[in-house]
Short mmCIF file of C-alpha atoms and ligand atoms in Angstrom, two decimals:
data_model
loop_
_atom_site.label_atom_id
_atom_site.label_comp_id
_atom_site.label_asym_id
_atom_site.label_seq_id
_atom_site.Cartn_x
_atom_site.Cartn_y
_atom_site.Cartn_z
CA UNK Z 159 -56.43 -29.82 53.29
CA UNK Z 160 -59.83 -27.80 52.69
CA UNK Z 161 -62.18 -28.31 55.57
CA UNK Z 162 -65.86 -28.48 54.50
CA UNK Z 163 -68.68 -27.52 57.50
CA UNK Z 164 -71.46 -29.77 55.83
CA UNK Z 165 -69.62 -32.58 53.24
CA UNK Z 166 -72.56 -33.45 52.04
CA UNK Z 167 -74.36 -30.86 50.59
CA UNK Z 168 -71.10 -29.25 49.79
CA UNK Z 169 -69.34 -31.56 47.86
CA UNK Z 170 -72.77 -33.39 46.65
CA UNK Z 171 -73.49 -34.81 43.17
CA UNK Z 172 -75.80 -32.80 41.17
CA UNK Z 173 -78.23 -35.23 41.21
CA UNK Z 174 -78.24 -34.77 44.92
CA UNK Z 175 -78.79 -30.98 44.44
CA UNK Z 176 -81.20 -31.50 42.03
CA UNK Z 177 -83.05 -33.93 43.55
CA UNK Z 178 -83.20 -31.79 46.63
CA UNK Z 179 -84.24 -28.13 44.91
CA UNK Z 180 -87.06 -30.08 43.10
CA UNK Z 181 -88.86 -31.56 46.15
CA UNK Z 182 -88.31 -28.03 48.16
CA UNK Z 183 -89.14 -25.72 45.53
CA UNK Z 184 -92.42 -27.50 44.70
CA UNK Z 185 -93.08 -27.68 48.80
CA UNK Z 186 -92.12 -23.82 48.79
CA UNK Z 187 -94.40 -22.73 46.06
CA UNK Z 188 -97.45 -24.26 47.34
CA UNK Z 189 -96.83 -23.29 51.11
CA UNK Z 190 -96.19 -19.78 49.74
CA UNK Z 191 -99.37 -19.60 47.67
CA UNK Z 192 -101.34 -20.90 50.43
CA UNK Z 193 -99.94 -18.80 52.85
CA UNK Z 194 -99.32 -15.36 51.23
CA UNK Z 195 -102.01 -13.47 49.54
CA UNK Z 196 -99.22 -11.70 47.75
CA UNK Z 197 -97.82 -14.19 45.92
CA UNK Z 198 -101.47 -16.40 44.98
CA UNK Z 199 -102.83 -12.72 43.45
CA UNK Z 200 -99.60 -12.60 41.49
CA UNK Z 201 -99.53 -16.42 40.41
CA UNK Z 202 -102.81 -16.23 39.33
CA UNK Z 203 -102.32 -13.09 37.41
CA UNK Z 204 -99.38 -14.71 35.65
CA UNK Z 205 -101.90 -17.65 35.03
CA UNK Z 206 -99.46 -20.25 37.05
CA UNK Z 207 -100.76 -22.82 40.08
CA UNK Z 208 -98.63 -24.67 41.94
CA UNK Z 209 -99.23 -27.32 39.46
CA UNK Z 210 -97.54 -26.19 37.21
CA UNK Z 211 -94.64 -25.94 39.50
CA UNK Z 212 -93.15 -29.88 38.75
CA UNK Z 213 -89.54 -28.93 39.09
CA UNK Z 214 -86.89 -26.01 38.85
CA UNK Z 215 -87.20 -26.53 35.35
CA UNK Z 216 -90.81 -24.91 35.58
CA UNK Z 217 -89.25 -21.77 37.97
CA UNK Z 218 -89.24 -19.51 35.12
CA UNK Z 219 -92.61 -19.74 34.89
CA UNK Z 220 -93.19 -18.13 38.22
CA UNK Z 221 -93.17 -13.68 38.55
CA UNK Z 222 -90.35 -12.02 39.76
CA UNK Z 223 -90.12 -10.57 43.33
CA UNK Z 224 -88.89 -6.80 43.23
CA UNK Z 225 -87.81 -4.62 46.24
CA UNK Z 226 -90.95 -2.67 45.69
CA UNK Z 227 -92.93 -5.56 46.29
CA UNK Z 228 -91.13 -5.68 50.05
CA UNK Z 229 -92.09 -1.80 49.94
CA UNK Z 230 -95.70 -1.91 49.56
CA UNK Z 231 -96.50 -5.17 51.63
CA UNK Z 232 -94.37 -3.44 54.15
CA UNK Z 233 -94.15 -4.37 57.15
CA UNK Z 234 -95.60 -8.00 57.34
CA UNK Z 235 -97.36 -8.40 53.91
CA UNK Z 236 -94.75 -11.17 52.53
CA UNK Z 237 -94.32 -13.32 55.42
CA UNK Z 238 -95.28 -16.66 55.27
CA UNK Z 239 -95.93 -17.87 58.85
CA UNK Z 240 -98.07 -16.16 61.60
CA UNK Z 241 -96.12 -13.73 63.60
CA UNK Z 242 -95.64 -15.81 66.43
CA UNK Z 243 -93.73 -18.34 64.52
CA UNK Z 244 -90.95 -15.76 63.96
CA UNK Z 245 -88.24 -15.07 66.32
CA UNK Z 246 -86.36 -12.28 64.89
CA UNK Z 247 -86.83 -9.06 62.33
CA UNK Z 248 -83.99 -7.55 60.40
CA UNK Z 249 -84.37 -4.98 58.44
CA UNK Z 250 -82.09 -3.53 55.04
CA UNK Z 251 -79.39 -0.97 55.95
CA UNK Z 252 -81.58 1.31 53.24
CA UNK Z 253 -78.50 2.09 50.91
CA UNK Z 254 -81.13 2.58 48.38
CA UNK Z 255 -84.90 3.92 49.58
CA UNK Z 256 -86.81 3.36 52.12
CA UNK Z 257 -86.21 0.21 54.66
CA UNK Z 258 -87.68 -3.24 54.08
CA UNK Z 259 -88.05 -6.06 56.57
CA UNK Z 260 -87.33 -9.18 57.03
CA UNK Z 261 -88.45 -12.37 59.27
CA UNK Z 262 -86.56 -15.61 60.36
CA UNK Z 263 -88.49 -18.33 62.66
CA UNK Z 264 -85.87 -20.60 64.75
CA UNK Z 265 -85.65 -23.03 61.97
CA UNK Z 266 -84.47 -19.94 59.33
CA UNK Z 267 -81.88 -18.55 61.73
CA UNK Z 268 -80.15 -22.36 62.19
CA UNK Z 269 -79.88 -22.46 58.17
CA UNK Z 270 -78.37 -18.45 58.11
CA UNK Z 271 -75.85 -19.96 60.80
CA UNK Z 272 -74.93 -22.83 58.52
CA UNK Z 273 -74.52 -21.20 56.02
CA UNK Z 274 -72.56 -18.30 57.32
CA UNK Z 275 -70.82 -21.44 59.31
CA UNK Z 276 -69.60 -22.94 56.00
CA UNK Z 277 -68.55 -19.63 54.56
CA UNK Z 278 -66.42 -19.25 57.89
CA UNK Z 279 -64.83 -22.81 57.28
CA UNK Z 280 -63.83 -22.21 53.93
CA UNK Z 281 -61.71 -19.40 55.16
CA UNK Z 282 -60.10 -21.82 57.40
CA UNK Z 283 -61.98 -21.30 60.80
CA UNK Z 284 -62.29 -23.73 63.29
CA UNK Z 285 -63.66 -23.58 66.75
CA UNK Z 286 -60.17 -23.05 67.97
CA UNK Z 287 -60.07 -19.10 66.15
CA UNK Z 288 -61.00 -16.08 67.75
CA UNK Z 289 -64.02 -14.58 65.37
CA UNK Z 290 -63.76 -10.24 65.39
CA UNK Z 291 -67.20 -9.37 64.11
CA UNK Z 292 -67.14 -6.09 63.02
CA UNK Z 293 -70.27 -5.37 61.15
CA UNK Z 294 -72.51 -3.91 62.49
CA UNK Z 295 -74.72 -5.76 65.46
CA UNK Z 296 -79.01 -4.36 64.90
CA UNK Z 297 -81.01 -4.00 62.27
CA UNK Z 298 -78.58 -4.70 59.54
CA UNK Z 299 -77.70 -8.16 59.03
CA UNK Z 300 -74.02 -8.61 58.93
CA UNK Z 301 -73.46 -8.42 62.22
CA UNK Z 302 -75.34 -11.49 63.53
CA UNK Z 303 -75.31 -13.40 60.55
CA UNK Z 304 -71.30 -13.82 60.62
CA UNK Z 305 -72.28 -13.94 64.48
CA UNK Z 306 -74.60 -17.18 64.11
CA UNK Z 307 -71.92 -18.65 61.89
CA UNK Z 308 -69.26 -18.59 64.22
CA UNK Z 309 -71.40 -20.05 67.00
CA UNK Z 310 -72.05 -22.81 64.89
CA UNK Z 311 -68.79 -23.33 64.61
CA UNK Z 312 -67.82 -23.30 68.41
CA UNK Z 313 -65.39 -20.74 67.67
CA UNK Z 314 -64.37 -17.25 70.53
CA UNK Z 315 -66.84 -14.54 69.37
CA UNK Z 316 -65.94 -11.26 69.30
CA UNK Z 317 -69.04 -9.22 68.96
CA UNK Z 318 -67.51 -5.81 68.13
CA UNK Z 319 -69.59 -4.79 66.05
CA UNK Z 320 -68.57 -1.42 64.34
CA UNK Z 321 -67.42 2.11 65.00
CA UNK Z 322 -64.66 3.49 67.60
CA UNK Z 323 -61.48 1.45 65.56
CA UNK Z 324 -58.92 2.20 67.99
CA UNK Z 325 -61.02 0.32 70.64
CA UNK Z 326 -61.49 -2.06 67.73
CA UNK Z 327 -57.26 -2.85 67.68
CA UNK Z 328 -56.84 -2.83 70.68
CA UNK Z 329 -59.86 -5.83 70.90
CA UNK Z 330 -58.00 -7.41 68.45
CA UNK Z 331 -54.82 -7.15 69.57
CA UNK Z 332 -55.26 -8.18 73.46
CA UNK Z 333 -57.81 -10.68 72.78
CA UNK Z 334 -55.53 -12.63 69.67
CA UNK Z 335 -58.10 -12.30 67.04
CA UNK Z 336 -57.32 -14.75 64.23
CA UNK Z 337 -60.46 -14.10 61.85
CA UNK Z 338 -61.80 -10.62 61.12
CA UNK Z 339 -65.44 -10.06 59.27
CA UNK Z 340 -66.44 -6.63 58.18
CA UNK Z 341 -66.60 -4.90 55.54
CA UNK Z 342 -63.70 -4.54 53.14
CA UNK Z 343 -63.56 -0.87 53.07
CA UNK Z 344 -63.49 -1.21 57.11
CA UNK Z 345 -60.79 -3.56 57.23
CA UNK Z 346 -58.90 -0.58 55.16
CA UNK Z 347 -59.70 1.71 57.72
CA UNK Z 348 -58.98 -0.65 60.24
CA UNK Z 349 -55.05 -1.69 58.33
CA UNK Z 350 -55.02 2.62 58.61
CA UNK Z 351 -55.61 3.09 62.19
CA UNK Z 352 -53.46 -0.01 62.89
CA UNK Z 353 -50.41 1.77 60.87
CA UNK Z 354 -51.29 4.90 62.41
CA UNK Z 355 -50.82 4.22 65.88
CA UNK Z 356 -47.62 2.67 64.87
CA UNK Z 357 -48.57 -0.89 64.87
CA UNK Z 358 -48.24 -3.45 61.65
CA UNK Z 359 -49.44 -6.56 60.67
CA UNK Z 360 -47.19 -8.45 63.50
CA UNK Z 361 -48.59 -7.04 66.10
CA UNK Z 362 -52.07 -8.43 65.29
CA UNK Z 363 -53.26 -12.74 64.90
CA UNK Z 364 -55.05 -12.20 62.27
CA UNK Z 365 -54.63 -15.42 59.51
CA UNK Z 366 -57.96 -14.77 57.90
CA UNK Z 367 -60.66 -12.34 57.20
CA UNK Z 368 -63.88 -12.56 55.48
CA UNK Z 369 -65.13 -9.13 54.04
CA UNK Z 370 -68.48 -8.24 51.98
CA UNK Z 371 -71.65 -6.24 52.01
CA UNK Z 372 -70.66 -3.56 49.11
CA UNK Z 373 -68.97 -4.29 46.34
CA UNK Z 374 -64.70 -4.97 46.14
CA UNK Z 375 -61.93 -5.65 43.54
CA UNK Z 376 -59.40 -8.35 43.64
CA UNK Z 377 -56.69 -4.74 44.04
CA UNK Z 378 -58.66 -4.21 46.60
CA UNK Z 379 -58.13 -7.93 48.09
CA UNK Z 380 -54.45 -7.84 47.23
CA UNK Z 381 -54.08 -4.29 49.75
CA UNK Z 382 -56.28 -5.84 52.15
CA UNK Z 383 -54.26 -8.89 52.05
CA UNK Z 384 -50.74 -7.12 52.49
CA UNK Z 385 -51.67 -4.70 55.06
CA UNK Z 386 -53.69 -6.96 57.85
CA UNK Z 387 -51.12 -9.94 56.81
CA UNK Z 388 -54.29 -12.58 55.95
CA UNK Z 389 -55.89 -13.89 53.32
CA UNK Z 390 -59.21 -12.34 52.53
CA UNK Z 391 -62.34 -13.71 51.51
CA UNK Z 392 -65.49 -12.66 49.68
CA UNK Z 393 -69.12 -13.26 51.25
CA UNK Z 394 -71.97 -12.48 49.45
CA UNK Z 395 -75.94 -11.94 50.50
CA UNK Z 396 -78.34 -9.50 50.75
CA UNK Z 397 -81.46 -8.93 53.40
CA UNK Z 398 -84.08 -9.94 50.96
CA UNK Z 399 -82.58 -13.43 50.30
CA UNK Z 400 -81.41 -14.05 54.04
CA UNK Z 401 -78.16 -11.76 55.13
CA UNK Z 402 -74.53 -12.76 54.74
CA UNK Z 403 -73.98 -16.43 53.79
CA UNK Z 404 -76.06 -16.55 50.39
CA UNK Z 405 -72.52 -17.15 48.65
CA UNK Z 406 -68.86 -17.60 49.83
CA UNK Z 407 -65.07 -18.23 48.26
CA UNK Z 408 -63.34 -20.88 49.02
CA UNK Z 409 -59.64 -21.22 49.41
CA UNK Z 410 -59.29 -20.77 45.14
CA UNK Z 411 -60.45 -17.03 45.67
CA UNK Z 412 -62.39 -17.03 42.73
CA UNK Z 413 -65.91 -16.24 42.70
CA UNK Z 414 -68.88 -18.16 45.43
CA UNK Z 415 -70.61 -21.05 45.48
CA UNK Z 416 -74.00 -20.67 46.11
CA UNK Z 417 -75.70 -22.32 49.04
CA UNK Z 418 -77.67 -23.91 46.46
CA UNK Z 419 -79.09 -26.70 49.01
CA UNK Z 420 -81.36 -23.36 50.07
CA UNK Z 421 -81.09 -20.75 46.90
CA UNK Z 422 -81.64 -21.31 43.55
CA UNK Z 423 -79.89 -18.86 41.50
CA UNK Z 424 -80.64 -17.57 38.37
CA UNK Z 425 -79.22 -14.86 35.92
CA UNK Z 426 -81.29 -13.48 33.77
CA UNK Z 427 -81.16 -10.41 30.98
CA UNK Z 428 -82.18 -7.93 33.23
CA UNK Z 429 -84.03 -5.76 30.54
CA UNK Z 430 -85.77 -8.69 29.03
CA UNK Z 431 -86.31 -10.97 32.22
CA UNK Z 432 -84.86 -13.89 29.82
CA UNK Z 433 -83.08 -16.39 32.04
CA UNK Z 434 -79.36 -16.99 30.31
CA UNK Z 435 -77.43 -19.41 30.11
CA UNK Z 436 -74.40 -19.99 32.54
CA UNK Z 437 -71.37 -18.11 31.68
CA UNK Z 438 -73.20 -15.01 30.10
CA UNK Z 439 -73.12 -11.79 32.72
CA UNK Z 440 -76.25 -10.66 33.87
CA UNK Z 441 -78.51 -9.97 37.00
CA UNK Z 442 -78.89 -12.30 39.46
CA UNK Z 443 -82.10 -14.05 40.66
CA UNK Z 444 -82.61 -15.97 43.78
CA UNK Z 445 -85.50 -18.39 45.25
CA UNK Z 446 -85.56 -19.27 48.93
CA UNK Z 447 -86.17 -22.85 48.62
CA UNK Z 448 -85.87 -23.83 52.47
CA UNK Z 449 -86.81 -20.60 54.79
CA UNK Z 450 -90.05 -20.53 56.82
CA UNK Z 451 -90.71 -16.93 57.31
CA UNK Z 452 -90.00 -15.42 54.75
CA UNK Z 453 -89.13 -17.69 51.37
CA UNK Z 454 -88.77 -14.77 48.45
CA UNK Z 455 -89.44 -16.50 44.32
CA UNK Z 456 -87.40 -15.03 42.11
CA UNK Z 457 -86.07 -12.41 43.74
CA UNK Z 458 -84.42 -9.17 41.33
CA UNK Z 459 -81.69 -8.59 43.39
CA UNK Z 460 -80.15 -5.57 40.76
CA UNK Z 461 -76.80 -7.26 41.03
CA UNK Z 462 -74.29 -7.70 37.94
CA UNK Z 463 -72.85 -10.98 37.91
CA UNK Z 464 -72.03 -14.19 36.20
CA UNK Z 465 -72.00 -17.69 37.46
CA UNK Z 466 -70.30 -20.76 36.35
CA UNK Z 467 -70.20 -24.52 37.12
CA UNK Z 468 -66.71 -25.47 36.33
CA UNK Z 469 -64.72 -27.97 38.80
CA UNK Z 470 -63.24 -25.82 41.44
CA UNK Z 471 -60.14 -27.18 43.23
CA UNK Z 472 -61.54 -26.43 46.87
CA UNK Z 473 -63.48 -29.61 46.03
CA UNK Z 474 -66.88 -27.99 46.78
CA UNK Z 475 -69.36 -28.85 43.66
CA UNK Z 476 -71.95 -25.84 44.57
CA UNK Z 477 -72.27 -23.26 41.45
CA UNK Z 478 -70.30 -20.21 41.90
CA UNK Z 479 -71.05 -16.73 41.31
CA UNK Z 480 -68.55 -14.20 40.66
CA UNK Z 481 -67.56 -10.66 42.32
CA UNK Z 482 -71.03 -9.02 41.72
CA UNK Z 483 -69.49 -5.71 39.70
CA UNK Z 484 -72.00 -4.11 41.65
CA UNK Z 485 -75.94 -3.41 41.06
CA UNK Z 486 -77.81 -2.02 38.30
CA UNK Z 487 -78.29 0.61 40.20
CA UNK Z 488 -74.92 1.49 40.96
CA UNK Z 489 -73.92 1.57 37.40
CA UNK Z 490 -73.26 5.38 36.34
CA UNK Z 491 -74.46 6.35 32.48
CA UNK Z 492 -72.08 8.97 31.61
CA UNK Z 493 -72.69 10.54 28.60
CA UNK Z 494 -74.07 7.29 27.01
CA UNK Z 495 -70.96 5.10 28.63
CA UNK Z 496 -71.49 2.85 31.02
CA UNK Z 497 -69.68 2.49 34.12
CA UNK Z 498 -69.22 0.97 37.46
CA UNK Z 499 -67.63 2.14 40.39
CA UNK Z 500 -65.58 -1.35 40.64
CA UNK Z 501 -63.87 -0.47 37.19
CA UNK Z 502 -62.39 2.80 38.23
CA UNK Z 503 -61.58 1.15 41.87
CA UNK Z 504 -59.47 -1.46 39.63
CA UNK Z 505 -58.12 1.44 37.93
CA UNK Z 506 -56.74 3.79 40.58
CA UNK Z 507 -55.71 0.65 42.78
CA UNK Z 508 -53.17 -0.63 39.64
CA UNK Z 509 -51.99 3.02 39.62
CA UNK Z 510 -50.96 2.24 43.09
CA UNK Z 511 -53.64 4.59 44.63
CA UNK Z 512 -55.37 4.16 47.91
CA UNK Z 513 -58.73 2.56 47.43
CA UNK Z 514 -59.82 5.90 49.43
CA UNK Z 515 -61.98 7.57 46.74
CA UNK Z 516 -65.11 8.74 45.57
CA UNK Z 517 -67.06 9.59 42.63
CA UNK Z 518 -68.61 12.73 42.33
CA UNK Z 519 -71.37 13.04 39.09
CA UNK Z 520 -72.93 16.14 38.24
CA UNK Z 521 -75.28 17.45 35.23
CA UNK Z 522 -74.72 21.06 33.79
CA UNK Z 523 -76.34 22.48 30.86
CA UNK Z 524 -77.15 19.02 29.82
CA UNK Z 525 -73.70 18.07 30.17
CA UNK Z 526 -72.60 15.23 32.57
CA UNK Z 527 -69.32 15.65 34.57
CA UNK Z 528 -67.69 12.96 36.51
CA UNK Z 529 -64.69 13.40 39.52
CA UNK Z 530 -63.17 11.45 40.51
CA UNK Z 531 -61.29 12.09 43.73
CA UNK Z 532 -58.25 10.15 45.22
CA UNK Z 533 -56.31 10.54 48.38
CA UNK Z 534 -52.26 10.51 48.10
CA UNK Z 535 -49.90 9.49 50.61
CA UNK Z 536 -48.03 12.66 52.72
CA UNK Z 537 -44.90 12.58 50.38
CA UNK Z 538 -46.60 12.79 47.01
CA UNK Z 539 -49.02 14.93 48.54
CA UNK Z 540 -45.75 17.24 49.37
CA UNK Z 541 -44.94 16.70 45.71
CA UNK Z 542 -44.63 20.22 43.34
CA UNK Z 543 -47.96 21.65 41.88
CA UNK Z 544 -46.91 21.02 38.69
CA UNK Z 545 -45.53 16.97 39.65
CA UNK Z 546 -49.82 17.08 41.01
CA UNK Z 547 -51.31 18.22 38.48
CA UNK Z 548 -48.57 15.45 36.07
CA UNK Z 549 -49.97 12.80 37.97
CA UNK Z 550 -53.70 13.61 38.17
CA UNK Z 551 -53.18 14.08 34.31
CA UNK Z 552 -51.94 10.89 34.07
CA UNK Z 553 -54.86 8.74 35.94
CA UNK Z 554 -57.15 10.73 33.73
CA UNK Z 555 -55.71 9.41 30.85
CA UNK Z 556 -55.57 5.99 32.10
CA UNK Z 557 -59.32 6.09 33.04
CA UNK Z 558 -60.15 7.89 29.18
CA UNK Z 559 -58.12 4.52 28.22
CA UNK Z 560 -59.80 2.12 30.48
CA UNK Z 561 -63.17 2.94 30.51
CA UNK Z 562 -63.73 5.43 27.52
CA UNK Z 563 -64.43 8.12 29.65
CA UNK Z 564 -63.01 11.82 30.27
CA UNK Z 565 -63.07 12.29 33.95
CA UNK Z 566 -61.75 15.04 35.70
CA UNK Z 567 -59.46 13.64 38.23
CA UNK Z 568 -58.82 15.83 41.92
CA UNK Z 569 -55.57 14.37 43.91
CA UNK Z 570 -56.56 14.98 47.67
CA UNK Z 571 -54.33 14.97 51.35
CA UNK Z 572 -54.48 11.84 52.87
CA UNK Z 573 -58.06 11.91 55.53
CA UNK Z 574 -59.72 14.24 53.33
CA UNK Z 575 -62.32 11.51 52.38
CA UNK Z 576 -64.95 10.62 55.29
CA UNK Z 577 -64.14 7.18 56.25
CA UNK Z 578 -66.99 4.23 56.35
CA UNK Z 579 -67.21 1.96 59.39
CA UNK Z 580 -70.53 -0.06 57.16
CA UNK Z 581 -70.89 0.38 53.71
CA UNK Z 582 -68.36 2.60 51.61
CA UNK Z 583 -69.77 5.48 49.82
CA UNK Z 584 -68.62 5.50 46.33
CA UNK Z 585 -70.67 7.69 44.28
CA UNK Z 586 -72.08 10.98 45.05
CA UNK Z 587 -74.22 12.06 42.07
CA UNK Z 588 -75.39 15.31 42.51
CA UNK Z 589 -77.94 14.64 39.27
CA UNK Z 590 -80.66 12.40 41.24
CA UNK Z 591 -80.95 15.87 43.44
CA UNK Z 592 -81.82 17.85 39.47
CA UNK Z 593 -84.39 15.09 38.74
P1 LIG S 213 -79.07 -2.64 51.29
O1 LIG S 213 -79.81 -3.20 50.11
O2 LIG S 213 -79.85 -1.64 52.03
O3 LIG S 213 -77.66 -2.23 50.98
P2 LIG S 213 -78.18 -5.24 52.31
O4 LIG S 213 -77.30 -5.21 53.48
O5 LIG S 213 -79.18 -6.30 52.24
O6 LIG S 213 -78.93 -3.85 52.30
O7 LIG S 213 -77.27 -5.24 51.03
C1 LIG S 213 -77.21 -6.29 50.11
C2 LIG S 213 -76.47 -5.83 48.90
O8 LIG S 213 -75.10 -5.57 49.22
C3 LIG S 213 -76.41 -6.85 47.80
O9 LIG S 213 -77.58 -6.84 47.00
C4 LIG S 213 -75.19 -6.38 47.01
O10 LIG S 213 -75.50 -5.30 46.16
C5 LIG S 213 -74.27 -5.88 48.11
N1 LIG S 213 -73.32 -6.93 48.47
C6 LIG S 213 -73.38 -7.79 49.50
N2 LIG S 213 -72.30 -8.59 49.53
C7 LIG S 213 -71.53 -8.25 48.48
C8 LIG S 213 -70.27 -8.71 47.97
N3 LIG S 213 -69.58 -9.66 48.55
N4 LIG S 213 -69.81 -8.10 46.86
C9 LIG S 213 -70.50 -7.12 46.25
N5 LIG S 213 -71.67 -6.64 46.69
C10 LIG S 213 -72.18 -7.19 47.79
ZN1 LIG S 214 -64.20 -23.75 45.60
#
């Protein structure tokens, strides 16, 4: 039977959800335009009070937040309580520019734990697991988001945080770790290490595991899955918004529900700012509705994704969201063709690669080039030149298929790719260095 960690928000009516995004947007949006300099100059530049604000019907009326804005208020510029009030800074792990930060007073960190706590649940955590975390513990807020949750929850913490895997197994061996949360291209290199030392799935407790940060494919899932022995869940967040926890999957594996009881989501045309409607793909928008410190409107988060309010059989009524293919700014224009990393990860994973690759772009003479390289396993790896270069000839055709693209396609020895303990690196284009 699906366990829920807070019934009623989770399975609420959405009158209830309505009802309760109404009264705290309209509380949010005045506290925030009293409060934050910011956000009044831009409000009254957009010619909108708080007045105006009745209900989330009126939210489009409101600016959008961008990551520059973080940028040039930086440090303090966007909080909305003195400093005193807040009891913890976290700043963005900086995959794109420089660093942005981030307060929580007491009040936001008990909401980040309930939330992570109900994303924890869903995955079937109780407080009689055993809860690996092995993001990383600092700045970055995977680590003591999934942390928090698991409190919450009464559950054994494991604060591994990342880095030195063997240490990692033998944690999560010794101690009988039944939930893991890292990333999902560390629990790869984890499944690796594990096989390497000659251990498999038996060896280890693990029943569940809940992975995010960076984008993942449901191949990905499906490896993940077989080679830890679990099932594997999605989490979805991001710094700006609050951390891990924003959205989570439930037991159907398909797409997040929102947290919608503290974010609003919208998706909106991201070259037109036009909100759309629900089913259409486009980028994601979220409001804080309930944090103290710092309560982002309408934040551009740069992420690709649709969401939908169809019945879900976990029971849960919140709006999902699905896999995010990744961000705007992740999405690689290749001689006028669009692509995401995701779509050649689903690729190379239903060719039965190893989701150990990486994506090397490159501009010469006007012309751009795109790599993409691949480990093998030791026996293919052994295989003939010519049986190599069949099978690299082979993907490439496949990916020409797939995505309309002609990619050169380099088969490499198993280790040859540097492995990520955070945050995979994907993409290596060697153009932003020409611009
Ligand atoms: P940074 O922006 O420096 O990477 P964050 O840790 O705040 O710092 O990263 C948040 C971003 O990570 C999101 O905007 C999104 O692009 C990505 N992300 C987080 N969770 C997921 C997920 N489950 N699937 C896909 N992408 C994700
Ligand atoms: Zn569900």
């Amino acid at each position: 039977m699906e366990r829920y960690y807070q019934p009623e928000i989770e399975t609420a009516s959405r009158e209830t959800i309505v009802a309760l995004q109404n009264e705290r947007l309209v509380k949010t949006v005045r506290r925030v335009y009293e409060n934050v300099p910011f956000y009044r100059e831009k409000m009254i530049a957009a010619g909108v009070s708080p007045d105006d604000i009745r209900s989330i019907e009126d939210l489009h009326k409101l600016p959008f937040s961008y990551k520059k804005d973080l940028r040039d208020t930086y440090p303090y510029g966007l909080f909305a309580v003195p400093l005193k009030e807040v009891v913890r800074l976290h700043a963005s792990s900086g995959t794109t520019g420089k660093q942005i930060v981030v307060g929580y007073t007491e009040k936001d960190l008990q909401i980040w734990s309930d939330c992570c706590a109900r994303a924890l649940t869903a995955a079937g955590c109780t407080n009689e697991d055993i809860v690996q975390v092995s993001y990383g513990y600092g700045l970055f807020t995977g680590g003591l988001g999934a942390d928090g949750g698991a409190m919450r929850l009464g559950a054994t913490t494991i604060p591994a945080s990342t880095g030195n895997t063997q240490r990692q197994i033998t944690v999560m061996h010794d101690f009988g770790a039944t939930i893991l949360c890292c990333t999902p291209s560390y629990a790869l290199h984890i499944a690796e290490v594990l096989h390497a030392n000659g251990m498999t799935k038996d060896d280890l407790h693990l029943k569940a595991g809940i992975f995010g940060a960076e984008p993942w494919t449901n191949e990905m899932r499906r490896q993940i899955e077989d080679q830890l022995g679990i099932k594997a869940f999605d989490i979805y967040g991001l710094t700006e918004v609050i951390g891990p926890g924003v959205g989570f999957e439930c037991c159907e594996q398909s797409g997040m529900h929102i947290n919608e009881d503290h974010f609003i989501v919208e998706v909106i045309d991201p070259d037109t700012g036009e909100v759309l409607p629900e089913g259409t793909q486009g980028e994601l928008v979220f409001t804080c509705i309930t944090k103290e410190a710092f309560p982002i409107l309408r934040y551009r988060t740069r992420d690709i994704g649709v969401i939908t309010r169809g019945k879900c059989s976990c029971g849960r009524t919140l709006v999902k969201m699905s896999k995010p293919r990744g961000r705007t700014d992740d999405m690689l224009i290749i001689r006028g063709v669009n692509v995401f990393p995701s779509q050649i990860e689903t690729v190379l994973l239903e060719k039965g690669y190893s989701a150990n690759y990486q994506i090397i772009v490159d501009r010469a003479n006007n012309f751009d080039s795109i790599e993409v390289q691949v480990e093998i396993s030791n026996e293919i790896f052994s295989d003939t030149v010519r049986g190599l270069a069949e099978r690299a000839k082979e993907l490439s055709a496949a990916l020409k298929t797939l995505l309309g693209l002609n990619a050169k396609v380099t088969l490499l020895e198993p280790n040859s790719i540097p492995r990520s303990e955070g945050k995979a690196v994907r993409v290596i284009d060697k153009r932003k260095l020409l611009d």
